[in-house]
Coordinates of N, CA and C in Angstrom, one line a residue:
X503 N -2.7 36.1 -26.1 CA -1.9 35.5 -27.2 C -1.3 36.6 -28.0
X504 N -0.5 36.5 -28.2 CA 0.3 37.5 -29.2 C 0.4 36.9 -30.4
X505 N -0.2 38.0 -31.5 CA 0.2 37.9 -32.9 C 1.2 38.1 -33.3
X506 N 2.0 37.4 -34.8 CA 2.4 37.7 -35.5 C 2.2 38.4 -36.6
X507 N 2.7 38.6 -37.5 CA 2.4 39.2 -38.8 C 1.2 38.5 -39.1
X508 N 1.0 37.3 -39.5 CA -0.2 36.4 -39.9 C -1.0 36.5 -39.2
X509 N -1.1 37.2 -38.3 CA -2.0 36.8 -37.5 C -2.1 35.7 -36.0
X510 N -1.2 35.0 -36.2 CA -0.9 33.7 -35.3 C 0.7 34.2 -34.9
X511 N 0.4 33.7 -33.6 CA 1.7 33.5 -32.3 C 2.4 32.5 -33.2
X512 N 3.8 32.3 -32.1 CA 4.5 32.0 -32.9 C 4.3 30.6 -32.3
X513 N 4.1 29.8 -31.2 CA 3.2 28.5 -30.9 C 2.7 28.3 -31.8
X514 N 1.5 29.0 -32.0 CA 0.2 28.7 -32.7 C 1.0 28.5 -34.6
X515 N 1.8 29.0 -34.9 CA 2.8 28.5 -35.7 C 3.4 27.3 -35.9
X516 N 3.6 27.0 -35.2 CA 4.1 25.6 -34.7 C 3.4 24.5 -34.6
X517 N 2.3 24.8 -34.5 CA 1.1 23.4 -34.0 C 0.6 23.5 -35.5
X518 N 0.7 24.5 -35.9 CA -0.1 24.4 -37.0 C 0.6 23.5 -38.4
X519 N 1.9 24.2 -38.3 CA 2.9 23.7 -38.9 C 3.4 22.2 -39.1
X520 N 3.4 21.9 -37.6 CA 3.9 20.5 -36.9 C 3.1 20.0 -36.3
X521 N 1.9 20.0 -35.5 CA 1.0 19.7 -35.3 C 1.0 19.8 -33.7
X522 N 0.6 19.0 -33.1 CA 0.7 19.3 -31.6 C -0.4 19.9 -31.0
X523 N -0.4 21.0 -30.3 CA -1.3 21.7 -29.4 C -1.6 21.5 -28.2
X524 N -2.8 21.6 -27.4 CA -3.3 21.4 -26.2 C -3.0 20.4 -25.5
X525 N -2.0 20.6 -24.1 CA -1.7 19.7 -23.4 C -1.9 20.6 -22.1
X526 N -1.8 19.8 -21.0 CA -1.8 19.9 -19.5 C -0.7 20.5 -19.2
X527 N -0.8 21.8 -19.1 CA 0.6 22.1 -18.9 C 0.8 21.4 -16.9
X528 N 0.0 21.5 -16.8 CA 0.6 20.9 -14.9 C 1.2 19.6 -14.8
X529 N 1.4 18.5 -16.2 CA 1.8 17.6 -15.8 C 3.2 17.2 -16.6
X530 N 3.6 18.9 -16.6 CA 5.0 18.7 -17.6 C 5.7 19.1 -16.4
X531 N 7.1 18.1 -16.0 CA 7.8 18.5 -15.0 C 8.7 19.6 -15.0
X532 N 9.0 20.3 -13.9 CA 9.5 21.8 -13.7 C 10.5 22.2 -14.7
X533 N 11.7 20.6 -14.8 CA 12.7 20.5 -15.5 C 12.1 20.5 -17.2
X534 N 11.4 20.1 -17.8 CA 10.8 20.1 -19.1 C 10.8 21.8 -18.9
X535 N 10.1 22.5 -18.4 CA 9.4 23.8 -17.9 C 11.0 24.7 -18.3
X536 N 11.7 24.3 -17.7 CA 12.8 25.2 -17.6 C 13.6 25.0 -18.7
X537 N 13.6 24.0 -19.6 CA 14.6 23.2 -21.0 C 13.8 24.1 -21.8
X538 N 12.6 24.6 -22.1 CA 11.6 24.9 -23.4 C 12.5 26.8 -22.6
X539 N 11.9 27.0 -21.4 CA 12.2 28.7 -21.0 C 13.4 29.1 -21.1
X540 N 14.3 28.3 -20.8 CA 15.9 28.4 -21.0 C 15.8 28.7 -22.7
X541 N 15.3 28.9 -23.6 CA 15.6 29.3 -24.9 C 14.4 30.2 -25.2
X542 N 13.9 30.1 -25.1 CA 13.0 31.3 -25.1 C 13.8 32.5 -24.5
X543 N 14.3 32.2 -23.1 CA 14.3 33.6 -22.7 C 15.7 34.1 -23.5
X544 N 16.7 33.1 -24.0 CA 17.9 33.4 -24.7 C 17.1 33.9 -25.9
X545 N 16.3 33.8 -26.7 CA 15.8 34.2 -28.0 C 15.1 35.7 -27.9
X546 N 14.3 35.7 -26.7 CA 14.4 37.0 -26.4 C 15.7 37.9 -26.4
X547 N 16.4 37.8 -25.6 CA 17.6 38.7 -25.1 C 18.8 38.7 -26.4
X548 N 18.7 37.8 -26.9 CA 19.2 37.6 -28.4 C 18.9 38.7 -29.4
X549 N 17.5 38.6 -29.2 CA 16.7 39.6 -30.4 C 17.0 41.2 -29.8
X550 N 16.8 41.1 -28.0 CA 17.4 42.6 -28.1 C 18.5 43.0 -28.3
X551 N 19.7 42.6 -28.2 CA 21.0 42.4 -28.3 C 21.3 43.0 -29.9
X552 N 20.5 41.7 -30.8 CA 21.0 42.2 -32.2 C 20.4 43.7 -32.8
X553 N 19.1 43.3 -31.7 CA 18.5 44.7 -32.5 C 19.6 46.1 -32.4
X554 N 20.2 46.3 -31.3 CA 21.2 47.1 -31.3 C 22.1 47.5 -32.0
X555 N 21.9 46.5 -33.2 CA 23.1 46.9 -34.3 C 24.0 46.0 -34.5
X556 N 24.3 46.1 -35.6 CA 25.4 44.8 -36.4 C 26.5 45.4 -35.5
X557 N 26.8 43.8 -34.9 CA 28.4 43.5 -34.4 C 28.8 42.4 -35.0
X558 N 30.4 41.9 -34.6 CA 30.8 40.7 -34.5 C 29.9 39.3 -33.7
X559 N 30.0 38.1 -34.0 CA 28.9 37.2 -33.3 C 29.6 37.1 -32.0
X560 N 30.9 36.9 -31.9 CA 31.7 36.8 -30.7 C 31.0 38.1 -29.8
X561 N 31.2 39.5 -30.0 CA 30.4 40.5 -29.3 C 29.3 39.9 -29.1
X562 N 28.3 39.8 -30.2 CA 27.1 39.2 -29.6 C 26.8 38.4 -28.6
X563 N 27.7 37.3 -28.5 CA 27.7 36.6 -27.6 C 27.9 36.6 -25.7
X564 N 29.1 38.0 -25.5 CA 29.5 37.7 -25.1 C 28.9 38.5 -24.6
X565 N 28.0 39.5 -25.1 CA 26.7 40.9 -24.2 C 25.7 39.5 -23.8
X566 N 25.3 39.1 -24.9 CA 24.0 37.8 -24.8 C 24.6 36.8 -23.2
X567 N 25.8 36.3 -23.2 CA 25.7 35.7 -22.2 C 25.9 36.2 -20.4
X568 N 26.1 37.7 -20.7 CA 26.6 38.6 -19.6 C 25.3 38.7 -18.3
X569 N 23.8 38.1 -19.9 CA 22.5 38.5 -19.2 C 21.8 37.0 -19.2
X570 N 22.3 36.2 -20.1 CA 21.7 34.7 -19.9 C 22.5 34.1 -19.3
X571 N 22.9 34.5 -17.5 CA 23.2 33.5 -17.3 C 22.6 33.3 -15.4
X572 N 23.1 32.1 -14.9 CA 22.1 32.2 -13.5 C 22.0 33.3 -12.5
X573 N 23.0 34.1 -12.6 CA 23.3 35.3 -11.9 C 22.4 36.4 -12.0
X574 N 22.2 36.5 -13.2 CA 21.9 37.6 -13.6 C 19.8 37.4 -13.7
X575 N 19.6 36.1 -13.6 CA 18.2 35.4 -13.9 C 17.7 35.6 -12.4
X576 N 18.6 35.1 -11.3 CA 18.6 35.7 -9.6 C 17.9 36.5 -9.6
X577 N 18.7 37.4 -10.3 CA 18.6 39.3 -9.9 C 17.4 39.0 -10.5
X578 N 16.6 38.8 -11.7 CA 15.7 39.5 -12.4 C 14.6 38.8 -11.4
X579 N 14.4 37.9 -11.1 CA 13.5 36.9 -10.3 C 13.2 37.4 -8.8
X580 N 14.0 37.8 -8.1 CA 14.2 38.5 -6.7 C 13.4 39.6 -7.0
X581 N 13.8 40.2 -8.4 CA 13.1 41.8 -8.5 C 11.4 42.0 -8.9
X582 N 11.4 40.6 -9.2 CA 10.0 40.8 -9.8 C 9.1 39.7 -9.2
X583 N 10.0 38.7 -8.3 CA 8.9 38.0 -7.5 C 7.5 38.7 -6.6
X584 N 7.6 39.8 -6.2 CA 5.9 39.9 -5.6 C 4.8 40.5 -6.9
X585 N 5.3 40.9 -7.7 CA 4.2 41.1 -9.1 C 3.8 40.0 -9.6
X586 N 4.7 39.0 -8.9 CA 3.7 37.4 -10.3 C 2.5 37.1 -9.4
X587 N 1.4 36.7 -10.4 CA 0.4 35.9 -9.8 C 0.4 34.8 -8.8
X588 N -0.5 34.3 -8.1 CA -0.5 33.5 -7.3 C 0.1 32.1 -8.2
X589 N -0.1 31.9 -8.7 CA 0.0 30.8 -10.3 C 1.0 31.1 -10.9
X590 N 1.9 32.1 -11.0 CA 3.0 32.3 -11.9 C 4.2 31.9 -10.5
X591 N 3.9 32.4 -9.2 CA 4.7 32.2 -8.4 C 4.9 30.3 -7.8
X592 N 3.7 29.5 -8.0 CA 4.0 28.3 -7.7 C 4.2 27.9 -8.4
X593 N 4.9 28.1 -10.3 CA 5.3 27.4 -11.1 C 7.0 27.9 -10.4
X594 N 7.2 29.2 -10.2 CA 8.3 29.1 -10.2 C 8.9 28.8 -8.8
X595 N 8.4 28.4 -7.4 CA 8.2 27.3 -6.9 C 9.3 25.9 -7.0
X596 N 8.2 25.7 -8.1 CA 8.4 24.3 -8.6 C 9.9 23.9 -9.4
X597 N 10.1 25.0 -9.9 CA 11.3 25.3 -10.7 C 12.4 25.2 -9.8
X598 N 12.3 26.1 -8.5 CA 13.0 25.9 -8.2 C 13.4 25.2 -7.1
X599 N 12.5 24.4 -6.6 CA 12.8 23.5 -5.5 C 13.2 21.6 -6.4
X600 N 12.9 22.3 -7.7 CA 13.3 20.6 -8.2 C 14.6 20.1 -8.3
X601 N 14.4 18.6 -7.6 CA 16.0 18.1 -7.8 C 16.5 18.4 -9.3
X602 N 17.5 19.1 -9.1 CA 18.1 19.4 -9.9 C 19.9 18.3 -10.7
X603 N 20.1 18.0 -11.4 CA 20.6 16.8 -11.7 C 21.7 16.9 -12.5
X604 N 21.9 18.3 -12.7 CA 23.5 19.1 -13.0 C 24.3 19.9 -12.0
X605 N 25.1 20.3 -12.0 CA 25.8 20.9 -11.2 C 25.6 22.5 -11.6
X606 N 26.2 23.6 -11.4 CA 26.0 24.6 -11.4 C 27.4 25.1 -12.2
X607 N 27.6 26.0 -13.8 CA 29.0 26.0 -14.0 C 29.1 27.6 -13.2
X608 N 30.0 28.2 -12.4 CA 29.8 29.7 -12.2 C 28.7 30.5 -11.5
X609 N 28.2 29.3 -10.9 CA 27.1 30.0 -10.4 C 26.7 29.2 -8.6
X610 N 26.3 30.0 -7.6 CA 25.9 29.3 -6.6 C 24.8 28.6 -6.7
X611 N 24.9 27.9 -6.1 CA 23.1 26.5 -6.1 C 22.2 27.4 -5.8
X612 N 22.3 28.3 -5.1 CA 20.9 29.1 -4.8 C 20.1 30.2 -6.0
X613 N 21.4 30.8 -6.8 CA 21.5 31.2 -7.8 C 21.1 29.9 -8.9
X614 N 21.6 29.3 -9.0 CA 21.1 28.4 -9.8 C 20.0 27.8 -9.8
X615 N 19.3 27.5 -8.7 CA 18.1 27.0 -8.2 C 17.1 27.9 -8.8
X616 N 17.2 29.5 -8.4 CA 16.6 30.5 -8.8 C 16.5 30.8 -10.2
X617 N 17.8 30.5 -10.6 CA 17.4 30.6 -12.1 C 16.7 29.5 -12.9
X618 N 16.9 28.3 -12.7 CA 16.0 26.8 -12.9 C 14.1 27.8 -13.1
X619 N 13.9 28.2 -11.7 CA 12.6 28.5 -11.4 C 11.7 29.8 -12.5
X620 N 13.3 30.8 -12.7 CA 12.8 31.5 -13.7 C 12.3 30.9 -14.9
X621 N 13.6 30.2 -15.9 CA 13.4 29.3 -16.6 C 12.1 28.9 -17.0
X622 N 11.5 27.6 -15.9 CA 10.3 27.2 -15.6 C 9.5 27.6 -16.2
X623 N 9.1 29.5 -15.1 CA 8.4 30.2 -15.4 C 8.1 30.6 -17.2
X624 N 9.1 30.4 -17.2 CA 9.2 31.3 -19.2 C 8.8 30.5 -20.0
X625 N 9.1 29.1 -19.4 CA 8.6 28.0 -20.3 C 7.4 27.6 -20.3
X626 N 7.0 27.9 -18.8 CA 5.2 27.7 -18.8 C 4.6 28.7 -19.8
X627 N 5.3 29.9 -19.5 CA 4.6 30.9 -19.9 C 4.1 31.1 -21.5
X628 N 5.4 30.7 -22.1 CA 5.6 30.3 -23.4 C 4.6 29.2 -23.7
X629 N 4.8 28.0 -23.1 CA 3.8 27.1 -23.7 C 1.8 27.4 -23.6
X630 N 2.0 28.2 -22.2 CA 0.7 28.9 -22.5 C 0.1 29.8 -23.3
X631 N 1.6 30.1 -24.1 CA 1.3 31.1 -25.2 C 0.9 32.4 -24.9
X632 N 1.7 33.0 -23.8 CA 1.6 34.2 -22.9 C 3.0 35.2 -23.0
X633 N 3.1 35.4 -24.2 CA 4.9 35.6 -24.7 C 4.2 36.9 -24.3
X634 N 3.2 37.5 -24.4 CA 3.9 39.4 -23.6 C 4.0 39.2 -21.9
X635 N 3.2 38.3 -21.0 CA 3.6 38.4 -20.0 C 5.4 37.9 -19.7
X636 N 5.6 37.1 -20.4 CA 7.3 37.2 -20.4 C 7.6 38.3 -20.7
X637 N 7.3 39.0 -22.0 CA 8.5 40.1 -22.1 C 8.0 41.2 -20.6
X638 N 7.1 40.9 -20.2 CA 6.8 41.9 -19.4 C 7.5 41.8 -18.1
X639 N 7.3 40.4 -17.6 CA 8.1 40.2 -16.0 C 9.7 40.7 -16.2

């Protein structure tokens, strides 16, 4: 678990805050998995982006989306799939073999599939309150 300033993650923030906590994460489906990781991982890349230094938000956006998008989620997932755990790889798996129920804008289905799985992954990871193993993969 990663601290914050207080002491407490930024989950453990949240439950505390709003209440919530301890759930199963195996019986949240891939697509839940990848809606929660899909912003996380933008909030990450966001934060590095700004740290870089004051720009325009349009700039911001348009470095931010160069790397949030399914293309680019591919590449990072290809490059780091044999380092995940036995467990980190059948969430992402799951991610990416699920019917998926949007189309793809700019991106190929396999690419997109792949990226769904990353997603997933970030979202589990997040909900298990494992935010340095994300920054780490």
């Amino acid at each position: 678990m990663e601290e914050g300033l207080n002491g407490l993650s930024m989950l453990s923030q949240i439950h505390r805050e709003f209440g919530g906590g301890e759930v199963d994460l195996r019986t949240y489906s891939p697509l839940t998995l990848a809606y929660i990781g899909d912003a996380v991982f933008e909030i990450i890349i966001r934060t590095l982006i700004v740290e870089k230094g004051q720009r325009a938000a349009n700039t911001l956006h348009k470095h931010t989306t160069k790397i949030v998008c399914a293309q680019t989620q591919s590449k990072m997932i290809d490059a780091v799939y044999e380092s995940l755990t036995e467990e980190e790889q059948d969430i992402y798996r799951r991610g990416k073999n699920t019917k998926i129920h949007s189309s793809a804008k700019n991106a190929s289905l396999s690419d997109y599939r792949k990226a769904t799985g990353f997603e997933a992954l970030c979202g589990y990871l997040f909900l298990k309150d494992d935010t340095v193993r994300i920054t780490h993969i």
